[in-house]
Amino acid sequence: MLTGRKIHLCVCGGIAAYKAVETVRLLQKAGAQVQVAMTANAQAFVGPMTFQALTHAPVLTRTLDPGEEMAIGHIAFAQSCDVLLFAPCTANMLGKIAHGLGDDVVSTIALAAPVGRTPVLIAPAMNTAMWENPATQANLALVSARGYRVLLPDAGALACGAVGPGRLPEPEALVAAVMEALAPRPLTGRRVLITAGPTREPIDPARFLSNASTGKAGFAIAAAAVRAGAAVTLVHGPVTVPVPPGVEAVAVTTAREMHREVMARWAVADAIVMSAAVADYRPAEVFDHKVKKLDGPMTLTLVRNPDILAEVGAARTGAHPVLVGFAAETGHPVEYARDKLVRKRCDLIVANDVSAPGAGFGTDTNLVYLVTAEGAEPLPLQSKEAIGQRIVDFLAVRLADGR
Ligand code: C5P
């Protein structure tokens, strides 16, 4: 239910604007207080009087309103609600939001929206060709990366006669998305520290030792933890995957840098997930010049890096913070994970066989076992996002248990 919740709806100019009317009714039925803003083009499809009559509130149609007859200005409209919903959002409005333009009331509301603090949902609706245009797709990627939540359009028959993606989801689906955005988040008020990606151990100014980790698994855990309401710090090695919106990222290069950053932060965390593929060894000596090749073989002496996970496991009191480690193995993942669970004093080891198809470094999927003191649970092959969500669910249960 949405009892007492303030939902502010921005309607843009497309045929799907008529669905915004029904959306208002359903939101109200669920107990929400709704206010509406409209672009000039939206008013060509649905009159502001329709929304005004339904919401018993003035409809915001202009940025610069002479006098004080408007109960709320565009800034207050953007900042005084529990959810801000753009439905339908045209390709043009999406472009304006992506590029920070504010030349009408709705784009100005988008600019003033406190994305990250208030859920801002964008429901694009347009002709399929416009949807598939690379400019639209690039704009979608931009707004998603900035923390706006995009509700993907349905596929089907469009008003223009085309068949394909571009339909505004039905009002029921829009209301469900609003409810989901307001659902209680189990990690609210919790701090989660995550390590991800590889480390690089320099040999000389041009060379280093590293591994094939891309950071995808750890970044997906960070995104899931943010969705669950946690304050997330992600200490990561050199990667190309983008930092999820709302995550505090600390970029490091070497294992010793990662060690330093984790040791400075672990004690204030409620849960720690160490998914980084930390180099176990580093060259004993780092040359200050590029090493020249010799005719014969070359010997590199390596020394051990600190084991960050083991150090935190040894230092924590009882089961606080909740501690999760990873075990990437080539064969016998569960056996090794059980050993690691005890040796590194963890609550959970996420174990995988990196040599299995669809699993391990660089893939979008993984095949893992969740190994705890209670047993080993095999998970089916699934996306790293879904596995990230499972790990966050585990953290939520452990933190709620207070074990
Ligand atoms: O012992 P192994 O390296 O297989 O353990 C893997 C787990 O330990 C991972 O969670 C990894 O992030 C962590 N680790 C660490 N510091 C190291 C080596 C591994 O935190 N130097």
PDB file of C-alpha atoms in Angstrom, residues 5-261:
ATOM      1  CA  ARG A   5       2.856   8.515   0.407  1.00  0.00           C
ATOM      2  CA  LYS A   6       3.334  11.482  -1.898  1.00  0.00           C
ATOM      3  CA  ILE A   7       3.792  10.470  -5.514  1.00  0.00           C
ATOM      4  CA  HIS A   8       4.575  13.207  -8.012  1.00  0.00           C
ATOM      5  CA  LEU A   9       3.901  12.313 -11.633  1.00  0.00           C
ATOM      6  CA  CYS A  10       5.401  14.074 -14.660  1.00  0.00           C
ATOM      7  CA  VAL A  11       3.492  13.479 -17.881  1.00  0.00           C
ATOM      8  CA  CYS A  12       5.107  14.069 -21.283  1.00  0.00           C
ATOM      9  CA  GLY A  13       3.595  14.357 -24.770  1.00  0.00           C
ATOM     10  CA  GLY A  14       2.862  10.951 -26.213  1.00  0.00           C
ATOM     11  CA  ILE A  15      -0.245   8.938 -26.881  1.00  0.00           C
ATOM     12  CA  ALA A  16       0.515   6.883 -23.761  1.00  0.00           C
ATOM     13  CA  ALA A  17      -0.328  10.011 -21.719  1.00  0.00           C
ATOM     14  CA  TYR A  18      -3.867   8.649 -21.420  1.00  0.00           C
ATOM     15  CA  LYS A  19      -2.469   5.787 -19.290  1.00  0.00           C
ATOM     16  CA  ALA A  20      -1.175   8.391 -16.831  1.00  0.00           C
ATOM     17  CA  VAL A  21      -4.799   9.164 -15.940  1.00  0.00           C
ATOM     18  CA  GLU A  22      -5.502   5.585 -14.903  1.00  0.00           C
ATOM     19  CA  THR A  23      -2.129   5.480 -13.122  1.00  0.00           C
ATOM     20  CA  VAL A  24      -3.191   8.437 -10.971  1.00  0.00           C
ATOM     21  CA  ARG A  25      -6.421   6.646 -10.050  1.00  0.00           C
ATOM     22  CA  LEU A  26      -4.623   3.438  -9.115  1.00  0.00           C
ATOM     23  CA  LEU A  27      -2.033   5.300  -7.051  1.00  0.00           C
ATOM     24  CA  GLN A  28      -4.843   7.039  -5.187  1.00  0.00           C
ATOM     25  CA  LYS A  29      -6.671   3.744  -4.677  1.00  0.00           C
ATOM     26  CA  ALA A  30      -3.491   2.452  -3.027  1.00  0.00           C
ATOM     27  CA  GLY A  31      -3.635   5.394  -0.633  1.00  0.00           C
ATOM     28  CA  ALA A  32      -1.148   7.795  -2.260  1.00  0.00           C
ATOM     29  CA  GLN A  33      -1.453  11.563  -2.564  1.00  0.00           C
ATOM     30  CA  VAL A  34      -0.706  12.385  -6.180  1.00  0.00           C
ATOM     31  CA  GLN A  35       0.301  15.633  -7.837  1.00  0.00           C
ATOM     32  CA  VAL A  36       0.897  16.060 -11.553  1.00  0.00           C
ATOM     33  CA  ALA A  37       3.140  18.164 -13.781  1.00  0.00           C
ATOM     34  CA  MET A  38       2.736  18.205 -17.575  1.00  0.00           C
ATOM     35  CA  THR A  39       4.690  19.376 -20.580  1.00  0.00           C
ATOM     36  CA  ALA A  40       2.957  21.531 -23.181  1.00  0.00           C
ATOM     37  CA  ASN A  41       2.854  18.575 -25.574  1.00  0.00           C
ATOM     38  CA  ALA A  42       1.283  16.337 -22.936  1.00  0.00           C
ATOM     39  CA  GLN A  43      -1.569  18.816 -22.767  1.00  0.00           C
ATOM     40  CA  ALA A  44      -2.288  18.140 -26.442  1.00  0.00           C
ATOM     41  CA  PHE A  45      -3.170  14.555 -25.419  1.00  0.00           C
ATOM     42  CA  VAL A  46      -4.805  14.996 -21.996  1.00  0.00           C
ATOM     43  CA  GLY A  47      -6.087  18.236 -20.455  1.00  0.00           C
ATOM     44  CA  PRO A  48      -4.672  19.455 -17.159  1.00  0.00           C
ATOM     45  CA  MET A  49      -8.272  19.732 -15.918  1.00  0.00           C
ATOM     46  CA  THR A  50      -8.532  15.933 -15.981  1.00  0.00           C
ATOM     47  CA  PHE A  51      -5.601  15.584 -13.605  1.00  0.00           C
ATOM     48  CA  GLN A  52      -6.670  18.554 -11.517  1.00  0.00           C
ATOM     49  CA  ALA A  53     -10.131  17.079 -11.019  1.00  0.00           C
ATOM     50  CA  LEU A  54      -8.673  13.685 -10.060  1.00  0.00           C
ATOM     51  CA  THR A  55      -5.952  14.945  -7.735  1.00  0.00           C
ATOM     52  CA  HIS A  56      -7.817  17.949  -6.269  1.00  0.00           C
ATOM     53  CA  ALA A  57      -4.573  19.844  -6.711  1.00  0.00           C
ATOM     54  CA  PRO A  58      -3.258  22.328  -9.238  1.00  0.00           C
ATOM     55  CA  VAL A  59      -1.325  20.810 -12.138  1.00  0.00           C
ATOM     56  CA  LEU A  60       2.114  22.248 -12.754  1.00  0.00           C
ATOM     57  CA  THR A  61       2.313  23.287 -16.414  1.00  0.00           C
ATOM     58  CA  ARG A  62       4.801  26.145 -16.454  1.00  0.00           C
ATOM     59  CA  THR A  63       8.169  26.831 -14.880  1.00  0.00           C
ATOM     60  CA  LEU A  64       7.652  30.534 -14.439  1.00  0.00           C
ATOM     61  CA  ASP A  65       4.263  31.046 -12.903  1.00  0.00           C
ATOM     62  CA  PRO A  66       3.327  34.646 -12.260  1.00  0.00           C
ATOM     63  CA  GLY A  67       1.824  35.222  -8.869  1.00  0.00           C
ATOM     64  CA  GLU A  68       1.470  32.739  -6.076  1.00  0.00           C
ATOM     65  CA  GLU A  69      -1.552  30.844  -7.296  1.00  0.00           C
ATOM     66  CA  MET A  70       0.496  27.644  -7.684  1.00  0.00           C
ATOM     67  CA  ALA A  71       0.563  25.713  -4.439  1.00  0.00           C
ATOM     68  CA  ILE A  72       4.045  24.414  -5.237  1.00  0.00           C
ATOM     69  CA  GLY A  73       6.868  25.470  -7.506  1.00  0.00           C
ATOM     70  CA  HIS A  74       8.860  23.095  -9.691  1.00  0.00           C
ATOM     71  CA  ILE A  75      11.712  22.760  -7.158  1.00  0.00           C
ATOM     72  CA  ALA A  76       9.331  21.865  -4.325  1.00  0.00           C
ATOM     73  CA  PHE A  77       7.478  19.515  -6.667  1.00  0.00           C
ATOM     74  CA  ALA A  78      10.768  17.663  -7.321  1.00  0.00           C
ATOM     75  CA  GLN A  79      11.891  17.608  -3.708  1.00  0.00           C
ATOM     76  CA  SER A  80       8.795  17.083  -1.583  1.00  0.00           C
ATOM     77  CA  CYS A  81       7.638  13.635  -2.681  1.00  0.00           C
ATOM     78  CA  ASP A  82       8.383  10.013  -1.811  1.00  0.00           C
ATOM     79  CA  VAL A  83       8.621   8.951  -5.462  1.00  0.00           C
ATOM     80  CA  LEU A  84       8.965  11.009  -8.623  1.00  0.00           C
ATOM     81  CA  LEU A  85       7.582   9.208 -11.675  1.00  0.00           C
ATOM     82  CA  PHE A  86       8.010  10.245 -15.308  1.00  0.00           C
ATOM     83  CA  ALA A  87       5.317   8.433 -17.291  1.00  0.00           C
ATOM     84  CA  PRO A  88       5.229   8.504 -20.191  1.00  0.00           C
ATOM     85  CA  CYS A  89       8.729   9.884 -20.749  1.00  0.00           C
ATOM     86  CA  THR A  90       9.350  10.769 -24.403  1.00  0.00           C
ATOM     87  CA  ALA A  91      12.664  10.296 -26.231  1.00  0.00           C
ATOM     88  CA  ASN A  92      13.023  14.063 -26.185  1.00  0.00           C
ATOM     89  CA  MET A  93      12.518  14.304 -22.415  1.00  0.00           C
ATOM     90  CA  LEU A  94      14.907  11.416 -21.846  1.00  0.00           C
ATOM     91  CA  GLY A  95      17.526  13.309 -23.858  1.00  0.00           C
ATOM     92  CA  LYS A  96      16.930  16.455 -21.821  1.00  0.00           C
ATOM     93  CA  ILE A  97      17.232  14.551 -18.541  1.00  0.00           C
ATOM     94  CA  ALA A  98      20.396  12.773 -19.717  1.00  0.00           C
ATOM     95  CA  HIS A  99      22.025  16.051 -20.715  1.00  0.00           C
ATOM     96  CA  GLY A 100      20.870  18.254 -17.872  1.00  0.00           C
ATOM     97  CA  LEU A 101      18.629  20.575 -19.884  1.00  0.00           C
ATOM     98  CA  GLY A 102      15.869  22.459 -18.105  1.00  0.00           C
ATOM     99  CA  ASP A 103      13.848  24.408 -20.651  1.00  0.00           C
ATOM    100  CA  ASP A 104      10.352  23.381 -19.539  1.00  0.00           C
ATOM    101  CA  VAL A 105       8.638  22.504 -16.313  1.00  0.00           C
ATOM    102  CA  VAL A 106       9.166  18.721 -16.470  1.00  0.00           C
ATOM    103  CA  SER A 107      12.851  18.790 -17.428  1.00  0.00           C
ATOM    104  CA  THR A 108      13.430  21.395 -14.704  1.00  0.00           C
ATOM    105  CA  ILE A 109      11.774  19.096 -12.170  1.00  0.00           C
ATOM    106  CA  ALA A 110      14.122  16.289 -13.319  1.00  0.00           C
ATOM    107  CA  LEU A 111      17.116  18.593 -12.821  1.00  0.00           C
ATOM    108  CA  ALA A 112      16.021  19.476  -9.293  1.00  0.00           C
ATOM    109  CA  ALA A 113      15.232  15.883  -8.271  1.00  0.00           C
ATOM    110  CA  PRO A 114      17.355  14.500  -5.403  1.00  0.00           C
ATOM    111  CA  VAL A 115      18.254  11.272  -7.245  1.00  0.00           C
ATOM    112  CA  GLY A 116      19.713   8.780  -4.785  1.00  0.00           C
ATOM    113  CA  ARG A 117      17.669  10.118  -1.842  1.00  0.00           C
ATOM    114  CA  THR A 118      14.272   9.940  -3.546  1.00  0.00           C
ATOM    115  CA  PRO A 119      13.500   7.174  -6.057  1.00  0.00           C
ATOM    116  CA  VAL A 120      13.089   8.732  -9.500  1.00  0.00           C
ATOM    117  CA  LEU A 121      11.394   6.359 -11.931  1.00  0.00           C
ATOM    118  CA  ILE A 122      11.445   6.960 -15.665  1.00  0.00           C
ATOM    119  CA  ALA A 123       8.997   5.060 -17.863  1.00  0.00           C
ATOM    120  CA  PRO A 124       9.930   5.751 -21.497  1.00  0.00           C
ATOM    121  CA  ALA A 125       7.338   5.249 -24.216  1.00  0.00           C
ATOM    122  CA  MET A 126       7.907   5.901 -27.895  1.00  0.00           C
ATOM    123  CA  ASN A 127       7.953   4.442 -31.386  1.00  0.00           C
ATOM    124  CA  THR A 128      10.221   1.395 -31.724  1.00  0.00           C
ATOM    125  CA  ALA A 129      12.647   3.093 -34.124  1.00  0.00           C
ATOM    126  CA  MET A 130      13.041   5.979 -31.691  1.00  0.00           C
ATOM    127  CA  TRP A 131      13.529   3.513 -28.822  1.00  0.00           C
ATOM    128  CA  GLU A 132      16.173   1.583 -30.724  1.00  0.00           C
ATOM    129  CA  ASN A 133      18.010   4.697 -31.893  1.00  0.00           C
ATOM    130  CA  PRO A 134      21.548   4.607 -30.467  1.00  0.00           C
ATOM    131  CA  ALA A 135      21.078   8.145 -29.123  1.00  0.00           C
ATOM    132  CA  THR A 136      18.066   7.003 -27.064  1.00  0.00           C
ATOM    133  CA  GLN A 137      19.957   3.945 -25.838  1.00  0.00           C
ATOM    134  CA  ALA A 138      22.967   6.070 -24.893  1.00  0.00           C
ATOM    135  CA  ASN A 139      20.678   8.466 -23.005  1.00  0.00           C
ATOM    136  CA  LEU A 140      19.116   5.523 -21.174  1.00  0.00           C
ATOM    137  CA  ALA A 141      22.542   4.271 -20.145  1.00  0.00           C
ATOM    138  CA  LEU A 142      23.438   7.763 -18.901  1.00  0.00           C
ATOM    139  CA  VAL A 143      20.347   8.207 -16.746  1.00  0.00           C
ATOM    140  CA  SER A 144      20.629   4.660 -15.362  1.00  0.00           C
ATOM    141  CA  ALA A 145      24.260   5.236 -14.426  1.00  0.00           C
ATOM    142  CA  ARG A 146      23.206   8.368 -12.559  1.00  0.00           C
ATOM    143  CA  GLY A 147      20.708   6.501 -10.413  1.00  0.00           C
ATOM    144  CA  TYR A 148      17.417   7.129 -12.209  1.00  0.00           C
ATOM    145  CA  ARG A 149      15.455   3.869 -12.356  1.00  0.00           C
ATOM    146  CA  VAL A 150      14.280   3.069 -15.842  1.00  0.00           C
ATOM    147  CA  LEU A 151      11.110   0.983 -16.251  1.00  0.00           C
ATOM    148  CA  LEU A 152      11.627  -0.696 -19.590  1.00  0.00           C
ATOM    149  CA  PRO A 153       8.803  -0.344 -22.126  1.00  0.00           C
ATOM    150  CA  ASP A 154       6.680  -3.325 -23.094  1.00  0.00           C
ATOM    151  CA  ALA A 155       6.799  -4.766 -26.599  1.00  0.00           C
ATOM    152  CA  GLY A 156       3.643  -4.953 -28.705  1.00  0.00           C
ATOM    153  CA  ALA A 157       1.453  -2.979 -31.084  1.00  0.00           C
ATOM    154  CA  LEU A 158       2.103   0.754 -30.945  1.00  0.00           C
ATOM    155  CA  ALA A 159      -0.315   3.562 -31.767  1.00  0.00           C
ATOM    156  CA  CYS A 160       1.725   4.435 -34.865  1.00  0.00           C
ATOM    157  CA  GLY A 161       1.103   0.970 -36.321  1.00  0.00           C
ATOM    158  CA  ALA A 162       4.577  -0.383 -35.585  1.00  0.00           C
ATOM    159  CA  VAL A 163       5.033  -3.538 -33.547  1.00  0.00           C
ATOM    160  CA  GLY A 164       7.977  -3.718 -31.139  1.00  0.00           C
ATOM    161  CA  PRO A 165       9.302  -2.316 -27.885  1.00  0.00           C
ATOM    162  CA  GLY A 166       8.094   1.139 -26.916  1.00  0.00           C
ATOM    163  CA  ARG A 167       4.734   0.698 -25.161  1.00  0.00           C
ATOM    164  CA  LEU A 168       4.315   2.308 -21.776  1.00  0.00           C
ATOM    165  CA  PRO A 169       3.857  -0.472 -19.205  1.00  0.00           C
ATOM    166  CA  GLU A 170       0.255  -0.805 -18.009  1.00  0.00           C
ATOM    167  CA  PRO A 171      -0.780   1.421 -15.067  1.00  0.00           C
ATOM    168  CA  GLU A 172      -0.811  -1.635 -12.751  1.00  0.00           C
ATOM    169  CA  ALA A 173       2.862  -2.250 -13.575  1.00  0.00           C
ATOM    170  CA  LEU A 174       3.735   1.413 -12.995  1.00  0.00           C
ATOM    171  CA  VAL A 175       2.038   1.346  -9.587  1.00  0.00           C
ATOM    172  CA  ALA A 176       3.822  -1.923  -8.728  1.00  0.00           C
ATOM    173  CA  ALA A 177       7.156  -0.256  -9.589  1.00  0.00           C
ATOM    174  CA  VAL A 178       6.310   2.680  -7.321  1.00  0.00           C
ATOM    175  CA  MET A 179       5.462   0.265  -4.501  1.00  0.00           C
ATOM    176  CA  GLU A 180       8.677  -1.656  -5.038  1.00  0.00           C
ATOM    177  CA  ALA A 181      10.677   1.577  -4.915  1.00  0.00           C
ATOM    178  CA  LEU A 182       9.156   2.237  -1.472  1.00  0.00           C
ATOM    179  CA  ALA A 183       9.378  -1.314  -0.137  1.00  0.00           C
ATOM    180  CA  PRO A 184      11.308  -1.627   3.138  1.00  0.00           C
ATOM    181  CA  ARG A 185      14.976  -2.088   2.486  1.00  0.00           C
ATOM    182  CA  PRO A 186      16.607  -4.632   4.790  1.00  0.00           C
ATOM    183  CA  LEU A 187      20.055  -2.985   4.938  1.00  0.00           C
ATOM    184  CA  THR A 188      18.870   0.550   5.708  1.00  0.00           C
ATOM    185  CA  GLY A 189      21.270   2.128   8.200  1.00  0.00           C
ATOM    186  CA  ARG A 190      23.899  -0.597   7.645  1.00  0.00           C
ATOM    187  CA  ARG A 191      27.409  -0.060   6.330  1.00  0.00           C
ATOM    188  CA  VAL A 192      28.750  -2.603   3.873  1.00  0.00           C
ATOM    189  CA  LEU A 193      32.385  -2.746   2.797  1.00  0.00           C
ATOM    190  CA  ILE A 194      33.185  -4.633  -0.411  1.00  0.00           C
ATOM    191  CA  THR A 195      36.456  -5.444  -2.147  1.00  0.00           C
ATOM    192  CA  ALA A 196      36.451  -6.232  -5.858  1.00  0.00           C
ATOM    193  CA  GLY A 197      38.578  -6.645  -8.948  1.00  0.00           C
ATOM    194  CA  PRO A 198      42.201  -7.648  -9.303  1.00  0.00           C
ATOM    195  CA  THR A 199      45.259  -6.060  -7.788  1.00  0.00           C
ATOM    196  CA  ARG A 200      48.372  -5.173  -9.768  1.00  0.00           C
ATOM    197  CA  GLU A 201      51.816  -5.798  -8.377  1.00  0.00           C
ATOM    198  CA  PRO A 202      54.446  -3.750 -10.219  1.00  0.00           C
ATOM    199  CA  ILE A 203      57.669  -5.311 -11.481  1.00  0.00           C
ATOM    200  CA  ASP A 204      58.989  -2.150 -13.094  1.00  0.00           C
ATOM    201  CA  PRO A 205      57.393   1.072 -14.445  1.00  0.00           C
ATOM    202  CA  ALA A 206      55.994  -0.810 -17.463  1.00  0.00           C
ATOM    203  CA  ARG A 207      55.086  -4.253 -16.096  1.00  0.00           C
ATOM    204  CA  PHE A 208      53.039  -5.854 -13.376  1.00  0.00           C
ATOM    205  CA  LEU A 209      51.688  -9.166 -12.094  1.00  0.00           C
ATOM    206  CA  SER A 210      47.906  -9.439 -12.025  1.00  0.00           C
ATOM    207  CA  ASN A 211      45.004 -11.779 -12.788  1.00  0.00           C
ATOM    208  CA  ALA A 212      41.900 -11.997 -14.971  1.00  0.00           C
ATOM    209  CA  SER A 213      39.360 -10.629 -12.458  1.00  0.00           C
ATOM    210  CA  THR A 214      37.040  -8.004 -13.983  1.00  0.00           C
ATOM    211  CA  GLY A 215      35.322  -6.958 -10.755  1.00  0.00           C
ATOM    212  CA  LYS A 216      31.846  -7.764 -12.165  1.00  0.00           C
ATOM    213  CA  ALA A 217      30.823  -9.990  -9.237  1.00  0.00           C
ATOM    214  CA  GLY A 218      31.847  -7.493  -6.549  1.00  0.00           C
ATOM    215  CA  PHE A 219      30.325  -4.535  -8.400  1.00  0.00           C
ATOM    216  CA  ALA A 220      27.038  -6.472  -8.699  1.00  0.00           C
ATOM    217  CA  ILE A 221      27.106  -7.113  -4.929  1.00  0.00           C
ATOM    218  CA  ALA A 222      27.688  -3.394  -4.351  1.00  0.00           C
ATOM    219  CA  ALA A 223      24.695  -2.501  -6.554  1.00  0.00           C
ATOM    220  CA  ALA A 224      22.487  -5.019  -4.722  1.00  0.00           C
ATOM    221  CA  ALA A 225      23.602  -3.687  -1.326  1.00  0.00           C
ATOM    222  CA  VAL A 226      22.729  -0.117  -2.378  1.00  0.00           C
ATOM    223  CA  ARG A 227      19.305  -1.312  -3.550  1.00  0.00           C
ATOM    224  CA  ALA A 228      18.862  -2.901  -0.120  1.00  0.00           C
ATOM    225  CA  GLY A 229      19.472   0.500   1.475  1.00  0.00           C
ATOM    226  CA  ALA A 230      23.066   0.076   2.723  1.00  0.00           C
ATOM    227  CA  ALA A 231      25.794   2.701   2.704  1.00  0.00           C
ATOM    228  CA  VAL A 232      28.324   0.930   0.502  1.00  0.00           C
ATOM    229  CA  THR A 233      32.072   1.434   0.191  1.00  0.00           C
ATOM    230  CA  LEU A 234      33.734  -0.441  -2.636  1.00  0.00           C
ATOM    231  CA  VAL A 235      37.523  -0.770  -2.496  1.00  0.00           C
ATOM    232  CA  HIS A 236      38.461  -1.935  -5.954  1.00  0.00           C
ATOM    233  CA  GLY A 237      41.501  -2.663  -8.058  1.00  0.00           C
ATOM    234  CA  PRO A 238      41.943  -1.607 -11.718  1.00  0.00           C
ATOM    235  CA  VAL A 239      38.705  -2.444 -13.577  1.00  0.00           C
ATOM    236  CA  THR A 240      36.665  -1.085 -16.470  1.00  0.00           C
ATOM    237  CA  VAL A 241      33.158  -1.808 -15.140  1.00  0.00           C
ATOM    238  CA  PRO A 242      31.366   1.370 -14.033  1.00  0.00           C
ATOM    239  CA  VAL A 243      30.869   2.096 -10.336  1.00  0.00           C
ATOM    240  CA  PRO A 244      27.157   1.555  -9.503  1.00  0.00           C
ATOM    241  CA  PRO A 245      25.279   4.746  -8.581  1.00  0.00           C
ATOM    242  CA  GLY A 246      25.206   5.528  -4.878  1.00  0.00           C
ATOM    243  CA  VAL A 247      28.403   3.579  -4.108  1.00  0.00           C
ATOM    244  CA  GLU A 248      31.436   5.216  -2.503  1.00  0.00           C
ATOM    245  CA  ALA A 249      34.348   3.913  -4.568  1.00  0.00           C
ATOM    246  CA  VAL A 250      37.961   3.778  -3.407  1.00  0.00           C
ATOM    247  CA  ALA A 251      40.285   2.892  -6.287  1.00  0.00           C
ATOM    248  CA  VAL A 252      43.538   1.118  -5.454  1.00  0.00           C
ATOM    249  CA  THR A 253      46.201  -0.656  -7.455  1.00  0.00           C
ATOM    250  CA  THR A 254      48.240  -2.982  -5.255  1.00  0.00           C
ATOM    251  CA  ALA A 255      47.302  -5.517  -2.575  1.00  0.00           C
ATOM    252  CA  ARG A 256      49.061  -3.412   0.012  1.00  0.00           C
ATOM    253  CA  GLU A 257      47.004  -0.360  -0.959  1.00  0.00           C
ATOM    254  CA  MET A 258      43.832  -2.465  -0.751  1.00  0.00           C
ATOM    255  CA  HIS A 259      44.966  -3.763   2.637  1.00  0.00           C
ATOM    256  CA  ARG A 260      45.541  -0.223   3.903  1.00  0.00           C
ATOM    257  CA  GLU A 261      42.131   1.037   2.716  1.00  0.00           C
TER     258      GLU A 261
END
